[in-house]
CSV table of N, CA, C and O in Angstrom, one decimal:
chain,number,residue,atom,x,y,z
A,16,MET,N,0.8,-1.2,0.0
A,16,MET,CA,0.0,0.0,0.0
A,16,MET,C,0.9,1.3,0.0
A,16,MET,O,0.6,2.2,-0.7
A,17,PHE,N,1.9,1.3,0.8
A,17,PHE,CA,2.8,2.5,0.9
A,17,PHE,C,4.2,2.3,0.3
A,17,PHE,O,5.0,3.1,0.5
A,18,GLU,N,4.3,1.2,-0.5
A,18,GLU,CA,5.7,0.9,-1.0
A,18,GLU,C,6.2,2.0,-1.9
A,18,GLU,O,7.4,2.3,-1.9
A,19,ASP,N,5.4,2.7,-2.6
A,19,ASP,CA,5.8,3.8,-3.5
A,19,ASP,C,6.3,5.0,-2.7
A,19,ASP,O,7.1,5.8,-3.2
A,20,LEU,N,5.8,5.2,-1.5
A,20,LEU,CA,6.2,6.3,-0.6
A,20,LEU,C,7.6,6.0,0.0
A,20,LEU,O,8.3,6.9,0.4
A,21,PHE,N,7.9,4.8,0.2
A,21,PHE,CA,9.1,4.4,0.9
A,21,PHE,C,10.0,3.5,0.1
A,21,PHE,O,10.3,2.4,0.4
A,22,ALA,N,10.4,4.0,-1.1
A,22,ALA,CA,11.2,3.2,-2.0
A,22,ALA,C,12.6,3.0,-1.4
A,22,ALA,O,13.1,3.7,-0.6
A,23,SER,N,13.1,1.8,-1.8
A,23,SER,CA,14.5,1.5,-1.2
A,23,SER,C,15.5,2.6,-1.6
A,23,SER,O,15.4,3.2,-2.7
A,24,GLY,N,16.5,2.7,-0.8
A,24,GLY,CA,17.5,3.7,-1.0
A,24,GLY,C,17.2,5.1,-0.4
A,24,GLY,O,18.0,6.0,-0.5
A,25,ARG,N,16.0,5.2,0.2
A,25,ARG,CA,15.6,6.5,0.8
A,25,ARG,C,15.9,6.5,2.3
A,25,ARG,O,15.6,5.5,2.9
A,26,GLY,N,16.5,7.5,2.7
A,26,GLY,CA,16.8,7.6,4.2
A,26,GLY,C,18.0,6.8,4.5
A,26,GLY,O,18.7,6.2,3.7
A,27,ARG,N,18.4,6.8,5.8
A,27,ARG,CA,19.5,6.1,6.3
A,27,ARG,C,19.1,4.8,6.9
A,27,ARG,O,18.1,4.7,7.6
A,28,PRO,N,19.8,3.7,6.7
A,28,PRO,CA,19.4,2.4,7.3
A,28,PRO,C,19.7,2.5,8.8
A,28,PRO,O,20.6,3.3,9.2
A,29,SER,N,19.0,1.7,9.6
A,29,SER,CA,19.3,1.7,11.0
A,29,SER,C,20.6,1.0,11.3
A,29,SER,O,21.1,0.2,10.5
A,30,VAL,N,21.2,1.3,12.4
A,30,VAL,CA,22.4,0.7,12.9
A,30,VAL,C,22.1,-0.3,13.9
A,30,VAL,O,21.4,0.0,14.9
A,31,PRO,N,22.5,-1.6,13.8
A,31,PRO,CA,22.2,-2.6,14.8
A,31,PRO,C,22.7,-2.2,16.2
A,31,PRO,O,23.7,-1.7,16.3
A,32,ALA,N,21.8,-2.6,17.2
A,32,ALA,CA,22.2,-2.2,18.5
A,32,ALA,C,23.5,-2.8,19.0
A,32,ALA,O,24.2,-2.2,19.8
A,33,ASP,N,23.8,-4.0,18.5
A,33,ASP,CA,25.1,-4.7,19.0
A,33,ASP,C,26.3,-3.9,18.4
A,33,ASP,O,27.3,-3.9,19.1
A,34,VAL,N,26.1,-3.3,17.2
A,34,VAL,CA,27.2,-2.5,16.7
A,34,VAL,C,27.4,-1.3,17.5
A,34,VAL,O,28.6,-0.9,17.9
A,35,ILE,N,26.3,-0.6,17.8
A,35,ILE,CA,26.4,0.6,18.6
A,35,ILE,C,27.0,0.3,20.0
A,35,ILE,O,27.9,1.0,20.5
A,36,ALA,N,26.6,-0.8,20.6
A,36,ALA,CA,27.1,-1.1,22.0
A,36,ALA,C,28.5,-1.4,21.9
A,36,ALA,O,29.3,-1.0,22.8
A,37,THR,N,29.0,-2.2,20.9
A,37,THR,CA,30.4,-2.5,20.8
A,37,THR,C,31.2,-1.2,20.6
A,37,THR,O,32.3,-1.1,21.3
A,38,VAL,N,30.8,-0.3,19.8
A,38,VAL,CA,31.6,0.9,19.6
A,38,VAL,C,31.6,1.8,20.9
A,38,VAL,O,32.6,2.3,21.2
A,39,ILE,N,30.5,1.8,21.6
A,39,ILE,CA,30.4,2.5,22.9
A,39,ILE,C,31.4,2.0,23.9
A,39,ILE,O,32.1,2.7,24.6
A,40,VAL,N,31.5,0.6,24.0
A,40,VAL,CA,32.4,0.0,24.9
A,40,VAL,C,33.9,0.3,24.5
A,40,VAL,O,34.7,0.7,25.3
A,41,LEU,N,34.2,0.1,23.2
A,41,LEU,CA,35.5,0.4,22.7
A,41,LEU,C,35.9,1.9,22.9
A,41,LEU,O,37.0,2.2,23.3
A,42,GLN,N,34.9,2.8,22.7
A,42,GLN,CA,35.1,4.2,22.9
A,42,GLN,C,35.5,4.5,24.4
A,42,GLN,O,36.4,5.2,24.7
A,43,ALA,N,34.7,3.9,25.3
A,43,ALA,CA,35.0,4.1,26.7
A,43,ALA,C,36.4,3.5,27.1
A,43,ALA,O,37.1,4.2,27.9
A,44,LEU,N,36.7,2.4,26.6
A,44,LEU,CA,38.1,1.8,26.9
A,44,LEU,C,39.2,2.7,26.4
A,44,LEU,O,40.3,2.8,27.0
A,45,GLU,N,39.0,3.3,25.2
A,45,GLU,CA,40.0,4.1,24.6
A,45,GLU,C,40.0,5.6,25.1
A,45,GLU,O,40.9,6.4,24.8
A,46,GLY,N,38.9,6.0,25.7
A,46,GLY,CA,38.7,7.4,26.1
A,46,GLY,C,38.5,8.4,24.9
A,46,GLY,O,39.1,9.5,25.0
A,47,LEU,N,37.7,8.0,24.0
A,47,LEU,CA,37.6,8.8,22.7
A,47,LEU,C,36.3,9.5,22.7
A,47,LEU,O,35.3,9.1,23.4
A,48,SER,N,36.2,10.6,22.0
A,48,SER,CA,35.0,11.3,21.8
A,48,SER,C,34.1,10.5,20.8
A,48,SER,O,34.6,9.6,20.2
A,49,ASP,N,32.9,10.9,20.6
A,49,ASP,CA,32.0,10.2,19.6
A,49,ASP,C,32.6,10.3,18.2
A,49,ASP,O,32.6,9.3,17.5
A,50,ARG,N,33.1,11.5,17.8
A,50,ARG,CA,33.6,11.6,16.5
A,50,ARG,C,34.9,10.8,16.3
A,50,ARG,O,35.1,10.1,15.3
A,51,GLN,N,35.7,10.8,17.3
A,51,GLN,CA,36.9,10.0,17.3
A,51,GLN,C,36.6,8.5,17.2
A,51,GLN,O,37.3,7.7,16.5
A,52,ALA,N,35.6,8.0,17.9
A,52,ALA,CA,35.2,6.6,17.9
A,52,ALA,C,34.7,6.2,16.5
A,52,ALA,O,35.1,5.1,16.0
A,53,VAL,N,33.9,7.0,15.9
A,53,VAL,CA,33.4,6.7,14.6
A,53,VAL,C,34.5,6.7,13.6
A,53,VAL,O,34.6,5.8,12.7
A,54,ARG,N,35.4,7.6,13.7
A,54,ARG,CA,36.6,7.7,12.8
A,54,ARG,C,37.4,6.4,13.0
A,54,ARG,O,37.9,5.8,12.0
A,55,ARG,N,37.6,6.0,14.2
A,55,ARG,CA,38.3,4.8,14.5
A,55,ARG,C,37.7,3.5,13.9
A,55,ARG,O,38.3,2.7,13.3
A,56,LEU,N,36.3,3.5,14.0
A,56,LEU,CA,35.6,2.4,13.3
A,56,LEU,C,35.8,2.4,11.8
A,56,LEU,O,35.9,1.3,11.2
A,57,GLU,N,35.9,3.6,11.2
A,57,GLU,CA,36.1,3.7,9.8
A,57,GLU,C,37.5,3.2,9.4
A,57,GLU,O,37.7,2.7,8.3
A,58,THR,N,38.5,3.4,10.2
A,58,THR,CA,39.8,3.2,9.8
A,58,THR,C,40.6,2.0,10.5
A,58,THR,O,41.6,1.6,10.0
A,59,ASP,N,40.0,1.4,11.5
A,59,ASP,CA,40.7,0.4,12.2
A,59,ASP,C,40.0,-1.0,12.0
A,59,ASP,O,38.9,-1.2,12.4
A,60,ILE,N,40.7,-1.9,11.4
A,60,ILE,CA,40.2,-3.2,11.0
A,60,ILE,C,39.8,-3.9,12.3
A,60,ILE,O,38.7,-4.6,12.3
A,61,ALA,N,40.5,-3.8,13.4
A,61,ALA,CA,40.2,-4.5,14.6
A,61,ALA,C,38.8,-4.0,15.1
A,61,ALA,O,38.0,-4.8,15.6
A,62,TRP,N,38.6,-2.7,15.1
A,62,TRP,CA,37.3,-2.2,15.5
A,62,TRP,C,36.1,-2.8,14.7
A,62,TRP,O,35.1,-3.1,15.2
A,63,LYS,N,36.3,-2.8,13.3
A,63,LYS,CA,35.3,-3.3,12.4
A,63,LYS,C,35.0,-4.8,12.8
A,63,LYS,O,33.9,-5.2,12.8
A,64,ALA,N,36.1,-5.5,13.0
A,64,ALA,CA,35.9,-7.0,13.3
A,64,ALA,C,35.2,-7.1,14.6
A,64,ALA,O,34.3,-8.0,14.7
A,65,ALA,N,35.5,-6.3,15.6
A,65,ALA,CA,34.9,-6.4,16.9
A,65,ALA,C,33.4,-6.1,16.8
A,65,ALA,O,32.6,-6.7,17.5
A,66,ALA,N,33.1,-5.1,15.9
A,66,ALA,CA,31.7,-4.7,15.8
A,66,ALA,C,30.9,-5.7,14.8
A,66,ALA,O,29.7,-5.5,14.6
A,67,GLY,N,31.6,-6.6,14.3
A,67,GLY,CA,31.0,-7.6,13.4
A,67,GLY,C,30.7,-7.0,12.0
A,67,GLY,O,29.8,-7.5,11.3
A,68,LEU,N,31.4,-6.0,11.6
A,68,LEU,CA,31.2,-5.4,10.3
A,68,LEU,C,32.2,-5.9,9.3
A,68,LEU,O,33.4,-6.3,9.6
A,69,ALA,N,31.8,-5.9,8.0
A,69,ALA,CA,32.7,-6.3,6.9
A,69,ALA,C,33.6,-5.1,6.6
A,69,ALA,O,33.2,-3.9,6.9
A,70,LEU,N,34.7,-5.3,6.0
A,70,LEU,CA,35.6,-4.2,5.7
A,70,LEU,C,34.9,-3.2,4.7
A,70,LEU,O,35.2,-2.0,4.8
A,71,SER,N,34.0,-3.6,3.9
A,71,SER,CA,33.3,-2.8,3.0
A,71,SER,C,32.1,-2.1,3.6
A,71,SER,O,31.5,-1.2,2.9
A,72,ASP,N,31.7,-2.4,4.8
A,72,ASP,CA,30.6,-1.8,5.4
A,72,ASP,C,30.9,-0.3,5.8
A,72,ASP,O,32.0,0.0,6.2
A,73,GLU,N,29.9,0.5,5.5
A,73,GLU,CA,30.1,2.0,5.9
A,73,GLU,C,29.9,2.2,7.3
A,73,GLU,O,29.2,1.4,8.0
A,74,SER,N,30.4,3.3,7.8
A,74,SER,CA,30.2,3.7,9.2
A,74,SER,C,28.9,4.4,9.4
A,74,SER,O,28.1,4.4,8.5
A,75,PHE,N,28.8,5.1,10.5
A,75,PHE,CA,27.6,5.9,10.7
A,75,PHE,C,28.0,7.2,11.3
A,75,PHE,O,29.1,7.5,11.7
A,76,TYR,N,27.0,8.1,11.4
A,76,TYR,CA,27.3,9.4,12.0
A,76,TYR,C,27.5,9.3,13.5
A,76,TYR,O,26.9,8.5,14.2
A,77,SER,N,28.3,10.2,14.0
A,77,SER,CA,28.6,10.1,15.5
A,77,SER,C,27.4,10.4,16.4
A,77,SER,O,27.4,9.9,17.5
A,78,THR,N,26.4,11.0,15.8
A,78,THR,CA,25.2,11.3,16.6
A,78,THR,C,24.4,10.0,17.0
A,78,THR,O,23.7,10.0,17.9
A,79,VAL,N,24.7,8.9,16.2
A,79,VAL,CA,24.1,7.6,16.5
A,79,VAL,C,24.5,7.2,17.9
A,79,VAL,O,23.7,6.6,18.6
A,80,LEU,N,25.8,7.4,18.3
A,80,LEU,CA,26.2,7.0,19.6
A,80,LEU,C,25.5,7.8,20.7
A,80,LEU,O,25.2,7.2,21.7
A,81,VAL,N,25.2,9.0,20.5
A,81,VAL,CA,24.4,9.8,21.5
A,81,VAL,C,23.1,9.1,21.7
A,81,VAL,O,22.7,8.9,22.8
A,82,GLY,N,22.4,8.8,20.6
A,82,GLY,CA,21.1,8.2,20.7
A,82,GLY,C,21.2,6.8,21.4
A,82,GLY,O,20.3,6.4,22.2
A,83,GLY,N,22.2,6.1,21.0
A,83,GLY,CA,22.4,4.7,21.6
A,83,GLY,C,22.6,4.8,23.1
A,83,GLY,O,22.1,4.0,23.9
A,84,ARG,N,23.4,5.7,23.5
A,84,ARG,CA,23.7,5.9,25.0
A,84,ARG,C,22.4,6.4,25.7
A,84,ARG,O,22.1,5.9,26.8
A,85,SER,N,21.7,7.3,25.1
A,85,SER,CA,20.4,7.8,25.7
A,85,SER,C,19.4,6.6,25.9
A,85,SER,O,18.8,6.5,26.9
A,86,TYR,N,19.3,5.8,24.8
A,86,TYR,CA,18.4,4.7,24.9
A,86,TYR,C,18.8,3.7,26.0
A,86,TYR,O,17.9,3.3,26.7
A,87,ALA,N,20.0,3.4,26.0
A,87,ALA,CA,20.5,2.4,27.0
A,87,ALA,C,20.3,3.0,28.4
A,87,ALA,O,19.9,2.2,29.4
A,88,THR,N,20.5,4.3,28.6
A,88,THR,CA,20.4,4.9,29.9
A,88,THR,C,18.9,4.9,30.4
A,88,THR,O,18.6,4.5,31.5
A,89,VAL,N,18.0,5.2,29.5
A,89,VAL,CA,16.6,5.2,29.8
A,89,VAL,C,16.1,3.7,30.1
A,89,VAL,O,15.4,3.5,31.1
A,90,ARG,N,16.6,2.8,29.4
A,90,ARG,CA,16.2,1.4,29.6
A,90,ARG,C,16.8,0.9,31.0
A,90,ARG,O,16.1,0.2,31.7
A,91,ALA,N,18.0,1.3,31.3
A,91,ALA,CA,18.6,1.0,32.6
A,91,ALA,C,17.9,1.6,33.8
A,91,ALA,O,17.7,0.9,34.8
A,92,ARG,N,17.5,2.8,33.6
A,92,ARG,CA,16.7,3.5,34.7
A,92,ARG,C,15.3,2.9,34.9
A,92,ARG,O,14.8,2.9,36.0
A,93,SER,N,14.8,2.4,33.8
A,93,SER,CA,13.4,1.8,33.9
A,93,SER,C,13.5,0.4,34.5
A,93,SER,O,12.4,-0.3,34.8
A,94,GLY,N,14.7,-0.2,34.6
A,94,GLY,CA,14.9,-1.5,35.2
A,94,GLY,C,14.8,-2.6,34.2
A,94,GLY,O,14.8,-3.8,34.5
A,95,SER,N,14.7,-2.3,32.9
A,95,SER,CA,14.6,-3.3,31.9
A,95,SER,C,16.0,-3.8,31.6
A,95,SER,O,16.9,-3.1,31.5
A,96,SER,N,16.1,-5.1,31.4
A,96,SER,CA,17.4,-5.7,31.2
A,96,SER,C,17.6,-6.0,29.7
A,96,SER,O,18.7,-6.4,29.3
A,97,THR,N,16.6,-5.7,28.9
A,97,THR,CA,16.8,-5.9,27.4
A,97,THR,C,16.9,-4.6,26.7
A,97,THR,O,16.2,-3.6,27.1
A,98,LEU,N,17.6,-4.6,25.6
A,98,LEU,CA,17.7,-3.3,24.8
A,98,LEU,C,16.7,-3.4,23.7
A,98,LEU,O,16.3,-4.1,23.1
């Protein structure tokens, strides 16, 4: 019914939660800013492997990390153990 309104290739694809969580953990371990962490994901093969991404997979905007942290914080405060 709405396929013509939401043709493929429009908008940005979502980033899997496990990828965001992995980058946030690596970011905390390295003491990096959001932009530095995303840049590291783009350039460091070890980070891509840890996040379960292929070498050809594109990265995401650093603002995705802000949203991921906010979501995890809200879930933790509500007492939910699932993301």
